[in-house]
Short mmCIF file of C-alpha atoms and ligand atoms in Angstrom, two decimals:
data_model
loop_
_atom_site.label_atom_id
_atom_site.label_comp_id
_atom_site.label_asym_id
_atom_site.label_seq_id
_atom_site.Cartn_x
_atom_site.Cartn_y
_atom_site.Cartn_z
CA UNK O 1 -93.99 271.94 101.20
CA UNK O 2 -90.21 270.93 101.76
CA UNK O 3 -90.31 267.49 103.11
CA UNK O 4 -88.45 267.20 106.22
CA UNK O 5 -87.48 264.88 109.71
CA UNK O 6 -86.47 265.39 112.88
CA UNK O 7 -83.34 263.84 113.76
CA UNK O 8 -83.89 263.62 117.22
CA UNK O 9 -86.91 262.05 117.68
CA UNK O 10 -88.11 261.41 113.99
CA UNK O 11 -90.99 263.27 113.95
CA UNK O 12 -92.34 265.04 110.49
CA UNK O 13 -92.03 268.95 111.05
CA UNK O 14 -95.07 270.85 110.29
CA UNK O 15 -95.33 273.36 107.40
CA UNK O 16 -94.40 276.38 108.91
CA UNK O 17 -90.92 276.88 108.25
CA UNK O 18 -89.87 276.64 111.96
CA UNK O 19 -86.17 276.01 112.77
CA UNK O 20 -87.37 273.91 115.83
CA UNK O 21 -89.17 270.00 115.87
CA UNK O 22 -92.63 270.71 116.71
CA UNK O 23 -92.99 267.46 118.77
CA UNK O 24 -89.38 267.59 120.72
CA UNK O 25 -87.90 270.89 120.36
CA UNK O 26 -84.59 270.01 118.74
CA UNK O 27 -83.02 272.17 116.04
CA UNK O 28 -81.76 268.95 114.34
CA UNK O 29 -84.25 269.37 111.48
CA UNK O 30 -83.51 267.33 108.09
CA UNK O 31 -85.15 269.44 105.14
CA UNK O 32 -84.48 268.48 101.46
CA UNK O 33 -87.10 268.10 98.32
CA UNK O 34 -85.64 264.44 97.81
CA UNK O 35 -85.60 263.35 101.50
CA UNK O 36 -87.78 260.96 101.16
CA UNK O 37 -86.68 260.09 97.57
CA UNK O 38 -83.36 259.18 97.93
CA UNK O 39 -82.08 255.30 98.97
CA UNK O 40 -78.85 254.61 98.95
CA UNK O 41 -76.56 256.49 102.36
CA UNK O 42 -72.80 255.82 103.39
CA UNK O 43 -72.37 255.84 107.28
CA UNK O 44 -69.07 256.50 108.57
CA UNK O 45 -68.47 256.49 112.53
CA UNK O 46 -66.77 259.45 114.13
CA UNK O 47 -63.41 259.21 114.98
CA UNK O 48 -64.08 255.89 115.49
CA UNK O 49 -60.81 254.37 117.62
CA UNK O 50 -61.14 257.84 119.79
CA UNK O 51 -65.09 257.53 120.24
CA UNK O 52 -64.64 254.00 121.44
CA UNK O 53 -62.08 255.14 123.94
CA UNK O 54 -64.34 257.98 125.32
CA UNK O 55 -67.15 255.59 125.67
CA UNK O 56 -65.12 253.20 127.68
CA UNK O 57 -63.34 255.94 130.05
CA UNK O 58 -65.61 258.61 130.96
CA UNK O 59 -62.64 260.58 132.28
CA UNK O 60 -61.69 261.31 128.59
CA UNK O 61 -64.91 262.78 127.53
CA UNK O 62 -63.69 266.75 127.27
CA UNK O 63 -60.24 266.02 126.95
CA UNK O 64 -58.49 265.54 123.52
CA UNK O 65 -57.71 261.81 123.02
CA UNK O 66 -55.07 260.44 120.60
CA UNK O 67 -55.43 256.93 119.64
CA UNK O 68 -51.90 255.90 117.79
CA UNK O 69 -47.78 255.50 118.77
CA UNK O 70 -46.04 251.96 118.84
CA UNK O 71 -43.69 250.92 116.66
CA UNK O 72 -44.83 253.56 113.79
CA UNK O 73 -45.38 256.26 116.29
CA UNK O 74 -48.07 257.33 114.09
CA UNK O 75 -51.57 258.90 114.44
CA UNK O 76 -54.46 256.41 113.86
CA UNK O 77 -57.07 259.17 114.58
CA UNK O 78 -57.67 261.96 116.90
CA UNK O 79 -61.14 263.60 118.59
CA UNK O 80 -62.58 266.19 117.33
CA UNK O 81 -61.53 267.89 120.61
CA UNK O 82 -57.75 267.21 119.49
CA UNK O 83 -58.20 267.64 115.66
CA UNK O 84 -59.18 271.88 116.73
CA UNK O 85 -55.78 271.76 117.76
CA UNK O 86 -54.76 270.07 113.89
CA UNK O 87 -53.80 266.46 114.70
CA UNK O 88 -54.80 264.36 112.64
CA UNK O 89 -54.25 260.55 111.18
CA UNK O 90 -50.96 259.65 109.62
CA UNK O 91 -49.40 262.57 111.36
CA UNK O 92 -45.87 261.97 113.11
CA UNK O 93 -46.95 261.40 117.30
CA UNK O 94 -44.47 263.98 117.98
CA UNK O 95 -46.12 266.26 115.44
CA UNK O 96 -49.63 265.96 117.21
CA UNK O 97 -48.00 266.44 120.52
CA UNK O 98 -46.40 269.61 119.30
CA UNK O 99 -49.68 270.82 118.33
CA UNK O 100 -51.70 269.37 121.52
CA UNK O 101 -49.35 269.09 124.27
CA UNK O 102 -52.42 268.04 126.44
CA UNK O 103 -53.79 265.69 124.92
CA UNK O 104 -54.33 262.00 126.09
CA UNK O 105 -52.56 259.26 124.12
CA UNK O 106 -54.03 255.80 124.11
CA UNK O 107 -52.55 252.61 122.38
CA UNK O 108 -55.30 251.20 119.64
CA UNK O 109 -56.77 248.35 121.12
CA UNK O 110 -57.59 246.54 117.95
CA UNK O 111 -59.86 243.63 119.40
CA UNK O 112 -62.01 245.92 120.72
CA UNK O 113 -62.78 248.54 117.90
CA UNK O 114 -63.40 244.88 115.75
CA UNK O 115 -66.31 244.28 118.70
CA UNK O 116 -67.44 247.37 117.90
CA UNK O 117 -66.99 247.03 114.53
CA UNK O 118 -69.27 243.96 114.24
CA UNK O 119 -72.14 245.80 116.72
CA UNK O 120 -72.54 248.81 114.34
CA UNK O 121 -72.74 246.58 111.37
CA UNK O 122 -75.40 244.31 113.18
CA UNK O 123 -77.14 247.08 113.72
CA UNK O 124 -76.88 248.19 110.11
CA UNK O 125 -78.45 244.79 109.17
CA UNK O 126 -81.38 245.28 111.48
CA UNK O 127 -82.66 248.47 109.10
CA UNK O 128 -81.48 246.34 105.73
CA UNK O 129 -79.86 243.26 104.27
CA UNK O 130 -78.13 245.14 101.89
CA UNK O 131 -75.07 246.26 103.38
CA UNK O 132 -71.75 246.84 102.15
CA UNK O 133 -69.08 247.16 104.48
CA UNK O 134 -65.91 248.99 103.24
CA UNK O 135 -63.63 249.20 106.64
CA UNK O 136 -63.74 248.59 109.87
CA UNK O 137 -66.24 251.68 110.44
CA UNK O 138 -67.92 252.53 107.41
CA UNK O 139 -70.44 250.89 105.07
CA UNK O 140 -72.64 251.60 101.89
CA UNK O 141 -76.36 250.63 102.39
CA UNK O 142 -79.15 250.21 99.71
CA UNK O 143 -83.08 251.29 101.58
CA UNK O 144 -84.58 251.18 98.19
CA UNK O 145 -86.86 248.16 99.84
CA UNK O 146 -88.74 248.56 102.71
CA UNK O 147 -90.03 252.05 102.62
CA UNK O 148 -88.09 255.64 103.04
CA UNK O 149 -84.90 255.99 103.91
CA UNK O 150 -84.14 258.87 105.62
CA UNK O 151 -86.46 257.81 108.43
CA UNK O 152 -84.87 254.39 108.93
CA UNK O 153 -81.11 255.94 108.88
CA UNK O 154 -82.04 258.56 111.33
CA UNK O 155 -83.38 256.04 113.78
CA UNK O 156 -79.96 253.43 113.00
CA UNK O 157 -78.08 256.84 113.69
CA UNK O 158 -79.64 256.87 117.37
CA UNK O 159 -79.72 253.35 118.07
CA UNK O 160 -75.67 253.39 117.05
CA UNK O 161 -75.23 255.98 119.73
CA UNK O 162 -78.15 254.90 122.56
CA UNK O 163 -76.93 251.03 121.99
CA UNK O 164 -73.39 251.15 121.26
CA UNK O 165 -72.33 254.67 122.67
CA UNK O 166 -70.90 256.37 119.61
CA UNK O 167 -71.92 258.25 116.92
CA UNK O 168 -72.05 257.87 113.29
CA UNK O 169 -72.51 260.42 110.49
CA UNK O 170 -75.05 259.98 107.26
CA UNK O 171 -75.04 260.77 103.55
CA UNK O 172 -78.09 260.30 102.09
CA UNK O 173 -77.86 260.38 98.24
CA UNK O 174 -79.12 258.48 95.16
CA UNK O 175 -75.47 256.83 94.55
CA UNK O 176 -72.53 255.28 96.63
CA UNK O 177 -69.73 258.06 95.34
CA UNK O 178 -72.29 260.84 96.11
CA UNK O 179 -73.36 259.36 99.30
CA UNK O 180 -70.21 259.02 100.78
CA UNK O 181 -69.24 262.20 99.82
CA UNK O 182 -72.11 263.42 101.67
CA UNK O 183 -71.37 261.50 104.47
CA UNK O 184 -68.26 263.57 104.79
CA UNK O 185 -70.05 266.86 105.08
CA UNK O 186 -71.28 267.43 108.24
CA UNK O 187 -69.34 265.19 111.14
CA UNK O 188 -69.30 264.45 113.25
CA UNK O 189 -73.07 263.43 113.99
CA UNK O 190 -74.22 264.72 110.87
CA UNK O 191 -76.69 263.56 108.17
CA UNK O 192 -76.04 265.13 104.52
CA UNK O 193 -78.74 264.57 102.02
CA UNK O 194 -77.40 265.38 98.20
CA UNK O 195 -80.51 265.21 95.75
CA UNK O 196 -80.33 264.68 91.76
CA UNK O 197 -81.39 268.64 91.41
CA UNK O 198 -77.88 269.76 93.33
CA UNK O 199 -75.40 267.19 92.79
CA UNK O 200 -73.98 269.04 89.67
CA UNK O 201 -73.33 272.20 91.22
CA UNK O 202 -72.47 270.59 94.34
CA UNK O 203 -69.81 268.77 93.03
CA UNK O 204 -68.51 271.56 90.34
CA UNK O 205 -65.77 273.09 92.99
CA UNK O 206 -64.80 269.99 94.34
CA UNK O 207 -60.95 269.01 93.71
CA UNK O 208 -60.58 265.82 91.15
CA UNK O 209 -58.66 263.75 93.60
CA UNK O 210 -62.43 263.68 95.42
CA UNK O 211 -63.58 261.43 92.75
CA UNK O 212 -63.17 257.70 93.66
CA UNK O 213 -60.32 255.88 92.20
CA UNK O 214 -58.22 259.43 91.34
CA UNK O 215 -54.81 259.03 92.85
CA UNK O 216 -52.35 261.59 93.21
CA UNK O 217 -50.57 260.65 89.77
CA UNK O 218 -54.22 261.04 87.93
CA UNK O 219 -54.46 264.37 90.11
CA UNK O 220 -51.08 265.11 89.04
CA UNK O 221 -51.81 263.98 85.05
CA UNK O 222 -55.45 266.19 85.16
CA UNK O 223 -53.14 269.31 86.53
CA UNK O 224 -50.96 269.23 84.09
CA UNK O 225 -53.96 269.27 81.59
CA UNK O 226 -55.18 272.47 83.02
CA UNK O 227 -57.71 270.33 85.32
CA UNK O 228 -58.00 270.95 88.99
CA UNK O 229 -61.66 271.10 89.50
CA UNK O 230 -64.63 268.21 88.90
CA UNK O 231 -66.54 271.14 86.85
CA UNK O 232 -63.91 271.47 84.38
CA UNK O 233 -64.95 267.36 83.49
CA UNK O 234 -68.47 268.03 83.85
CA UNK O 235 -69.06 269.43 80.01
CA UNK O 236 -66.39 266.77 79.00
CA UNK O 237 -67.61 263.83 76.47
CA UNK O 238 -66.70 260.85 77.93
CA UNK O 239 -65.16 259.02 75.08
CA UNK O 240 -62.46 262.10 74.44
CA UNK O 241 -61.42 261.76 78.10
CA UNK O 242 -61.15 258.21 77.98
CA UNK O 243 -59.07 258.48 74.66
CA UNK O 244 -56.69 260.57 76.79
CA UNK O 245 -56.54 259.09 80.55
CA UNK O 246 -57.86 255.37 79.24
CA UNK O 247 -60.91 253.43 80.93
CA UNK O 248 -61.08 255.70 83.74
CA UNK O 249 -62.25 258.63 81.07
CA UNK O 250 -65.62 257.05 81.39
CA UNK O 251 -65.47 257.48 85.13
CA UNK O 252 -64.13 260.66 84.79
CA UNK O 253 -67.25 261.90 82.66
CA UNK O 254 -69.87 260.14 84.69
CA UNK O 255 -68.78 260.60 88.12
CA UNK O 256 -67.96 264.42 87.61
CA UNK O 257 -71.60 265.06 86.72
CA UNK O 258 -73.04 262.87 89.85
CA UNK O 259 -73.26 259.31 87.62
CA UNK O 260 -72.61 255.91 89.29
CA UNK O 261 -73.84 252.83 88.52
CA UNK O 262 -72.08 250.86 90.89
CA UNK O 263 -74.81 248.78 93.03
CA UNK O 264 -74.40 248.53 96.93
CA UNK O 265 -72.50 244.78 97.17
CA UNK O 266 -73.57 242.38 100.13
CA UNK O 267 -71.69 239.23 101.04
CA UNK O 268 -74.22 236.95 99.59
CA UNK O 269 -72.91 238.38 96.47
CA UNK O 270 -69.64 238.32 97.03
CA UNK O 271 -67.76 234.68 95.94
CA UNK O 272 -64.75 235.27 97.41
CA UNK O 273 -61.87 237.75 98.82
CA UNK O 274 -58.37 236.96 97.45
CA UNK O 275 -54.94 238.01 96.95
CA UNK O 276 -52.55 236.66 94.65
CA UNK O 277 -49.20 237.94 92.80
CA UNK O 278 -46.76 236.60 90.13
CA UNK O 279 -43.11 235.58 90.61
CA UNK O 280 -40.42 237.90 89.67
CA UNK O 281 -39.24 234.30 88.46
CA UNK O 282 -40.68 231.23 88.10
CA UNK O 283 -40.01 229.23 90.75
CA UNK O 284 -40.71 225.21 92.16
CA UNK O 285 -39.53 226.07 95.70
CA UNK O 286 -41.64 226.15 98.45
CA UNK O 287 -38.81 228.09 100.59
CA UNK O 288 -39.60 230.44 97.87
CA UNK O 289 -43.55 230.58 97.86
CA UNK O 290 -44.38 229.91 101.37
CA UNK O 291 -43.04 233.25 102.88
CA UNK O 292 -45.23 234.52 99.70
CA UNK O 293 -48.34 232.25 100.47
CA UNK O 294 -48.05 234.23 104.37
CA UNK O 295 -48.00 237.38 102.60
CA UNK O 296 -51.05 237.26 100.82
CA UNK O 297 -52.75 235.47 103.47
CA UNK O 298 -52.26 238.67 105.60
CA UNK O 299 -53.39 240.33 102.84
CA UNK O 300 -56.67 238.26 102.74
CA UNK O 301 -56.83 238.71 106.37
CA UNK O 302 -57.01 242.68 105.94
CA UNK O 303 -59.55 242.63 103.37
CA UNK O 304 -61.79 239.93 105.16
CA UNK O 305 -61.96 242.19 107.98
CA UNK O 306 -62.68 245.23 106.15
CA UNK O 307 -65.41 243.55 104.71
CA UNK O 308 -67.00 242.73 107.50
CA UNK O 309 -66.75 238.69 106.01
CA UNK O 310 -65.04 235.57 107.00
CA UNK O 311 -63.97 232.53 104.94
CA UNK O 312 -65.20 229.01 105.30
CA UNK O 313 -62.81 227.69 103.01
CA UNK O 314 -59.31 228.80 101.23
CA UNK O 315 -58.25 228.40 97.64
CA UNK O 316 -55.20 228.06 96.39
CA UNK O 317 -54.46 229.16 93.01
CA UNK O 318 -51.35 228.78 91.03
CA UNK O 319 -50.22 229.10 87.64
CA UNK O 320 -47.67 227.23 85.60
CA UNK O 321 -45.18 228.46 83.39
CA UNK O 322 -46.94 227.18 80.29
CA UNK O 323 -50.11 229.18 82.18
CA UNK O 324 -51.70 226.23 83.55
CA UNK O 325 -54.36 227.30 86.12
CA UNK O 326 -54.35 225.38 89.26
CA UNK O 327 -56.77 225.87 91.85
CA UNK O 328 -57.44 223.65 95.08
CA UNK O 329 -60.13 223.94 97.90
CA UNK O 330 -59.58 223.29 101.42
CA UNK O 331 -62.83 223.40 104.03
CA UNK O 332 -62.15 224.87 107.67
CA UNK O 333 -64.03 223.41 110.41
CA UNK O 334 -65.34 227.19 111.24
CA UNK O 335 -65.56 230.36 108.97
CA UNK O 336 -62.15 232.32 109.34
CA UNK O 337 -60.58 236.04 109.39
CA UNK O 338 -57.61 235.02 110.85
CA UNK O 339 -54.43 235.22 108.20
CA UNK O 340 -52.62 232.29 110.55
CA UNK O 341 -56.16 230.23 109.60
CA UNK O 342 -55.86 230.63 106.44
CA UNK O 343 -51.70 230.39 106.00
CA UNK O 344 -51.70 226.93 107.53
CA UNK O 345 -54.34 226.00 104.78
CA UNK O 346 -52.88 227.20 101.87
CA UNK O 347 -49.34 225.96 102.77
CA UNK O 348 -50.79 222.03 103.57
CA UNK O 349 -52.85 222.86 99.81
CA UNK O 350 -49.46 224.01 97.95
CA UNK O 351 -47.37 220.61 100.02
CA UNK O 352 -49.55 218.77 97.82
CA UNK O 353 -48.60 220.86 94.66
CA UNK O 354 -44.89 221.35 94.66
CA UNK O 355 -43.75 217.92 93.00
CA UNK O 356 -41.12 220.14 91.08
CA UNK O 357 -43.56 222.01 89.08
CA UNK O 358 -42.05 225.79 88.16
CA UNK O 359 -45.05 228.08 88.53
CA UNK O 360 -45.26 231.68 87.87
CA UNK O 361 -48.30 232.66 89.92
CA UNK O 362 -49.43 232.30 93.26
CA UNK O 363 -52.71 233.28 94.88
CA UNK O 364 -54.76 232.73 97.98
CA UNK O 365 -58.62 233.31 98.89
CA UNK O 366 -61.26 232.52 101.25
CA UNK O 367 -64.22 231.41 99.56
CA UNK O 368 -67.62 229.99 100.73
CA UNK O 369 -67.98 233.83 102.43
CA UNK O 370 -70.48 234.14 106.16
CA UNK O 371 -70.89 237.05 108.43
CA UNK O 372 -67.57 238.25 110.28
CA UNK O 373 -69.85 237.68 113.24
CA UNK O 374 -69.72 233.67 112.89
CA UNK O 375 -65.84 233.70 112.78
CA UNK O 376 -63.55 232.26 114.69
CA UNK O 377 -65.48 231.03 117.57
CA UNK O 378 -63.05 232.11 120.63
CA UNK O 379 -62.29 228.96 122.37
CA UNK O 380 -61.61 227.28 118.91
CA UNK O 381 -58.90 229.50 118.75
CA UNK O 382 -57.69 229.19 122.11
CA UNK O 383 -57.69 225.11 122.08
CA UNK O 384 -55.22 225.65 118.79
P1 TTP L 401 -61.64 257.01 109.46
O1 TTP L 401 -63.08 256.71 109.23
O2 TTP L 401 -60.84 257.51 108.30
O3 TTP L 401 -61.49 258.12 110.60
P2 TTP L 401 -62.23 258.29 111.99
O4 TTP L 401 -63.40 257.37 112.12
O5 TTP L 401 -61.24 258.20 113.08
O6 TTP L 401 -62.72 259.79 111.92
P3 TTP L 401 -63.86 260.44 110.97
O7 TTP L 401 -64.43 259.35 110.14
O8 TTP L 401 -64.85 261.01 111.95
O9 TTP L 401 -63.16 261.48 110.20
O10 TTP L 401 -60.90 255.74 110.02
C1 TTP L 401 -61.53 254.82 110.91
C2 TTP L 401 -60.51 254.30 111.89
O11 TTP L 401 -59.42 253.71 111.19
C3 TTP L 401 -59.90 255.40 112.75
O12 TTP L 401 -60.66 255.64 113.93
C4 TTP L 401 -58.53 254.85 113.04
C5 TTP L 401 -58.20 253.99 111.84
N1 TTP L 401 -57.24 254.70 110.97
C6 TTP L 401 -55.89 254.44 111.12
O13 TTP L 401 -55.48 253.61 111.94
N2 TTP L 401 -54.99 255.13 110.34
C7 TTP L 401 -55.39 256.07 109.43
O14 TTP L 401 -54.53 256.70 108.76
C8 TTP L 401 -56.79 256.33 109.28
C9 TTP L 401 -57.26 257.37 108.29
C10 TTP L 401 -57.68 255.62 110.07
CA1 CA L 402 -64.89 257.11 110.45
#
């Protein structure tokens, strides 16, 4: 018998091949023969900036909502109401409201959707430990511990919209690139399951540029070469495409047929989230590096926040000219996303350094790495 879940209220359909859960009456059945097999999912929320909006403002429920404008006057993301219409993100503002004259249009209220943010990942660690955020939104999660998956993700999937007031979509797969693709399948509110047995033929149609870490010049390299579609890598040895297209052969060879050894990544494992670039020339100046150091510690910043992690200390790291490494550690008195945090570390780290030494590299990272959800406590902030 096909395994299979309700989505609704989690109950195991019986045999008969009904379209309906026997217990609740929903349609939303989950069947696959590796449901209850597979452990490692991608969740992705739907249209998140948008859903958060709608929750907020009943009012904006059935109308299409357009999160985006200021200075870029861009589109950060649409509803699915607005995207039948074709808006969608990175699309001119004028563009969208060419297309959906109607629709709402809401400034991004950043502080919020980073509330949010935090909710749905605490949530996320409630079913496991092992999460891996990978934006503000969207995480990897391993369930091979604590017994099947598919159960655990459909109940996270309800508590993210009964507890928080938004909905997520779920791949279900036995991989992160194959989970995330499935993740992608069904939204919004959808849960995609992709077993070992279809994952080939699954994936054999699929454009290249779908496979993670294929830019548009790869894309653009593999077209040239007669290659448009994963299948036409799938019968490919791996060591003749990396002989062509370098390392990323390998991934070319494995990922095409549904291989990916890369292992979900939690914080704990994690040492530290940096940025760090090399002088056009070398240079002694801090008028030079500083405006550099702020750089990167935006940078940092960004990627902290995507990650879902915050810094309890910041490293500087510089290199000489004769390619002397450097590194120094400052503490903070509280774990840190905040690029201004760490900027006003690293520049009272590199005062210490610049005693007319020419170096050639800079970096910055926040090391020591907690929870985004200790950061920052708010009135610390406030009393700077
Ligand atoms: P996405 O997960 O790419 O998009 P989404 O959640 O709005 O919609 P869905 O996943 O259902 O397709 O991005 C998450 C948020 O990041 C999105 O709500 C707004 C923001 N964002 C931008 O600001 N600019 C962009 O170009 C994109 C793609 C997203
Ligand atoms: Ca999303």
């Amino acid at each position: 018998m096909m395994p299979g879940l309700c989505r609704d209220c989690g109950a195991i359909p019986s045999a008969d091949e009904s379209e309906r859960c026997g217990a609740c009456a929903s349609p939303r059945l989950l069947r696959h023969a590796e449901l209850f097999d597979l452990t490692v999912a991608h969740l992705d929320c739907d249209a998140f900036y948008a859903a958060v909006e709608k929750r907020d403002n009943p009012d904006l429920v059935d109308k299409p909502v357009i999160i985006g404008g200021g200075r870029r006057g861009v589109v950060a993301t649409a509803c699915y109401i607005a995207r039948l219409y074709g808006v969608r993100s990175a699309m001119p503002m004028y563009r969208a409201l060419e297309a959906c004259p109607d629709a709402v249009v809401l400034r991004p209220n950043m502080a919020k959707y980073q509330a949010v943010g935090r909710r749905v990942r605490a949530l996320m660690r409630d079913v496991t430990p092992r999460v891996e955020p990978i934006s503000i939104d969207e995480a990897y999660l391993d369930l091979s511990e604590g017994g099947p998956a598919a159960p655990r993700l459909v109940a996270l999937a309800r508590r993210i919209e009964d507890e928080i007031g938004i909905s997520a979509s779920i791949g279900l797969s036995y991989n992160k690139f194959l989970a995330k693709l499935a993740s992608d399948m069904d939204k919004p509110r959808g849960f995609s399951v992709l077993g070992r047995a279809e994952a080939r033929d699954f994936l054999k149609p699929l454009p290249v540029s779908r496979i993670w870490g294929v830019g548009p010049a790869l894309t653009r390299r593999l077209a040239r070469d007669g290659i448009s579609r994963v299948g036409q890598l799938q019968d490919r040895d791996a060591d003749d495409l990396a002989a062509r297209y370098g390392t990323i052969g390998h991934r070319l060879a494995h990922f095409a047929v549904g291989e990916d050894a890369r292992e979900v990544k939690t914080a704990s494992k994690r040492k530290s989230v940096s940025a760090e670039t090399t002088f056009e020339t070398d240079t002694a100046e801090r008028s030079i590096m500083e405006p550099v150091l702020r750089r990167l510690s935006e940078q940092v910043g960004i990627r902290l926040n995507n990650a879902g992690m915050a810094g309890h200390s910041v490293v500087l790291k510089l290199k000489t000219t004769d390619f002397r490494l450097r590194t120094r550690t400052a503490g903070l008195a509280y774990p840190t996303q905040s690029a201004d945090v760490i900027y006003r570390a690293a520049v009272a780290l590199l005062a210490r350094e610049a005693d007319g030494t020419r170096f050639r590299l800079i970096g910055i990272g926040a090391g020591r790495l907690t929870d985004a959800a200790l950061a920052d406590p708010p009135d610390l902030l406030e009393r700077d």
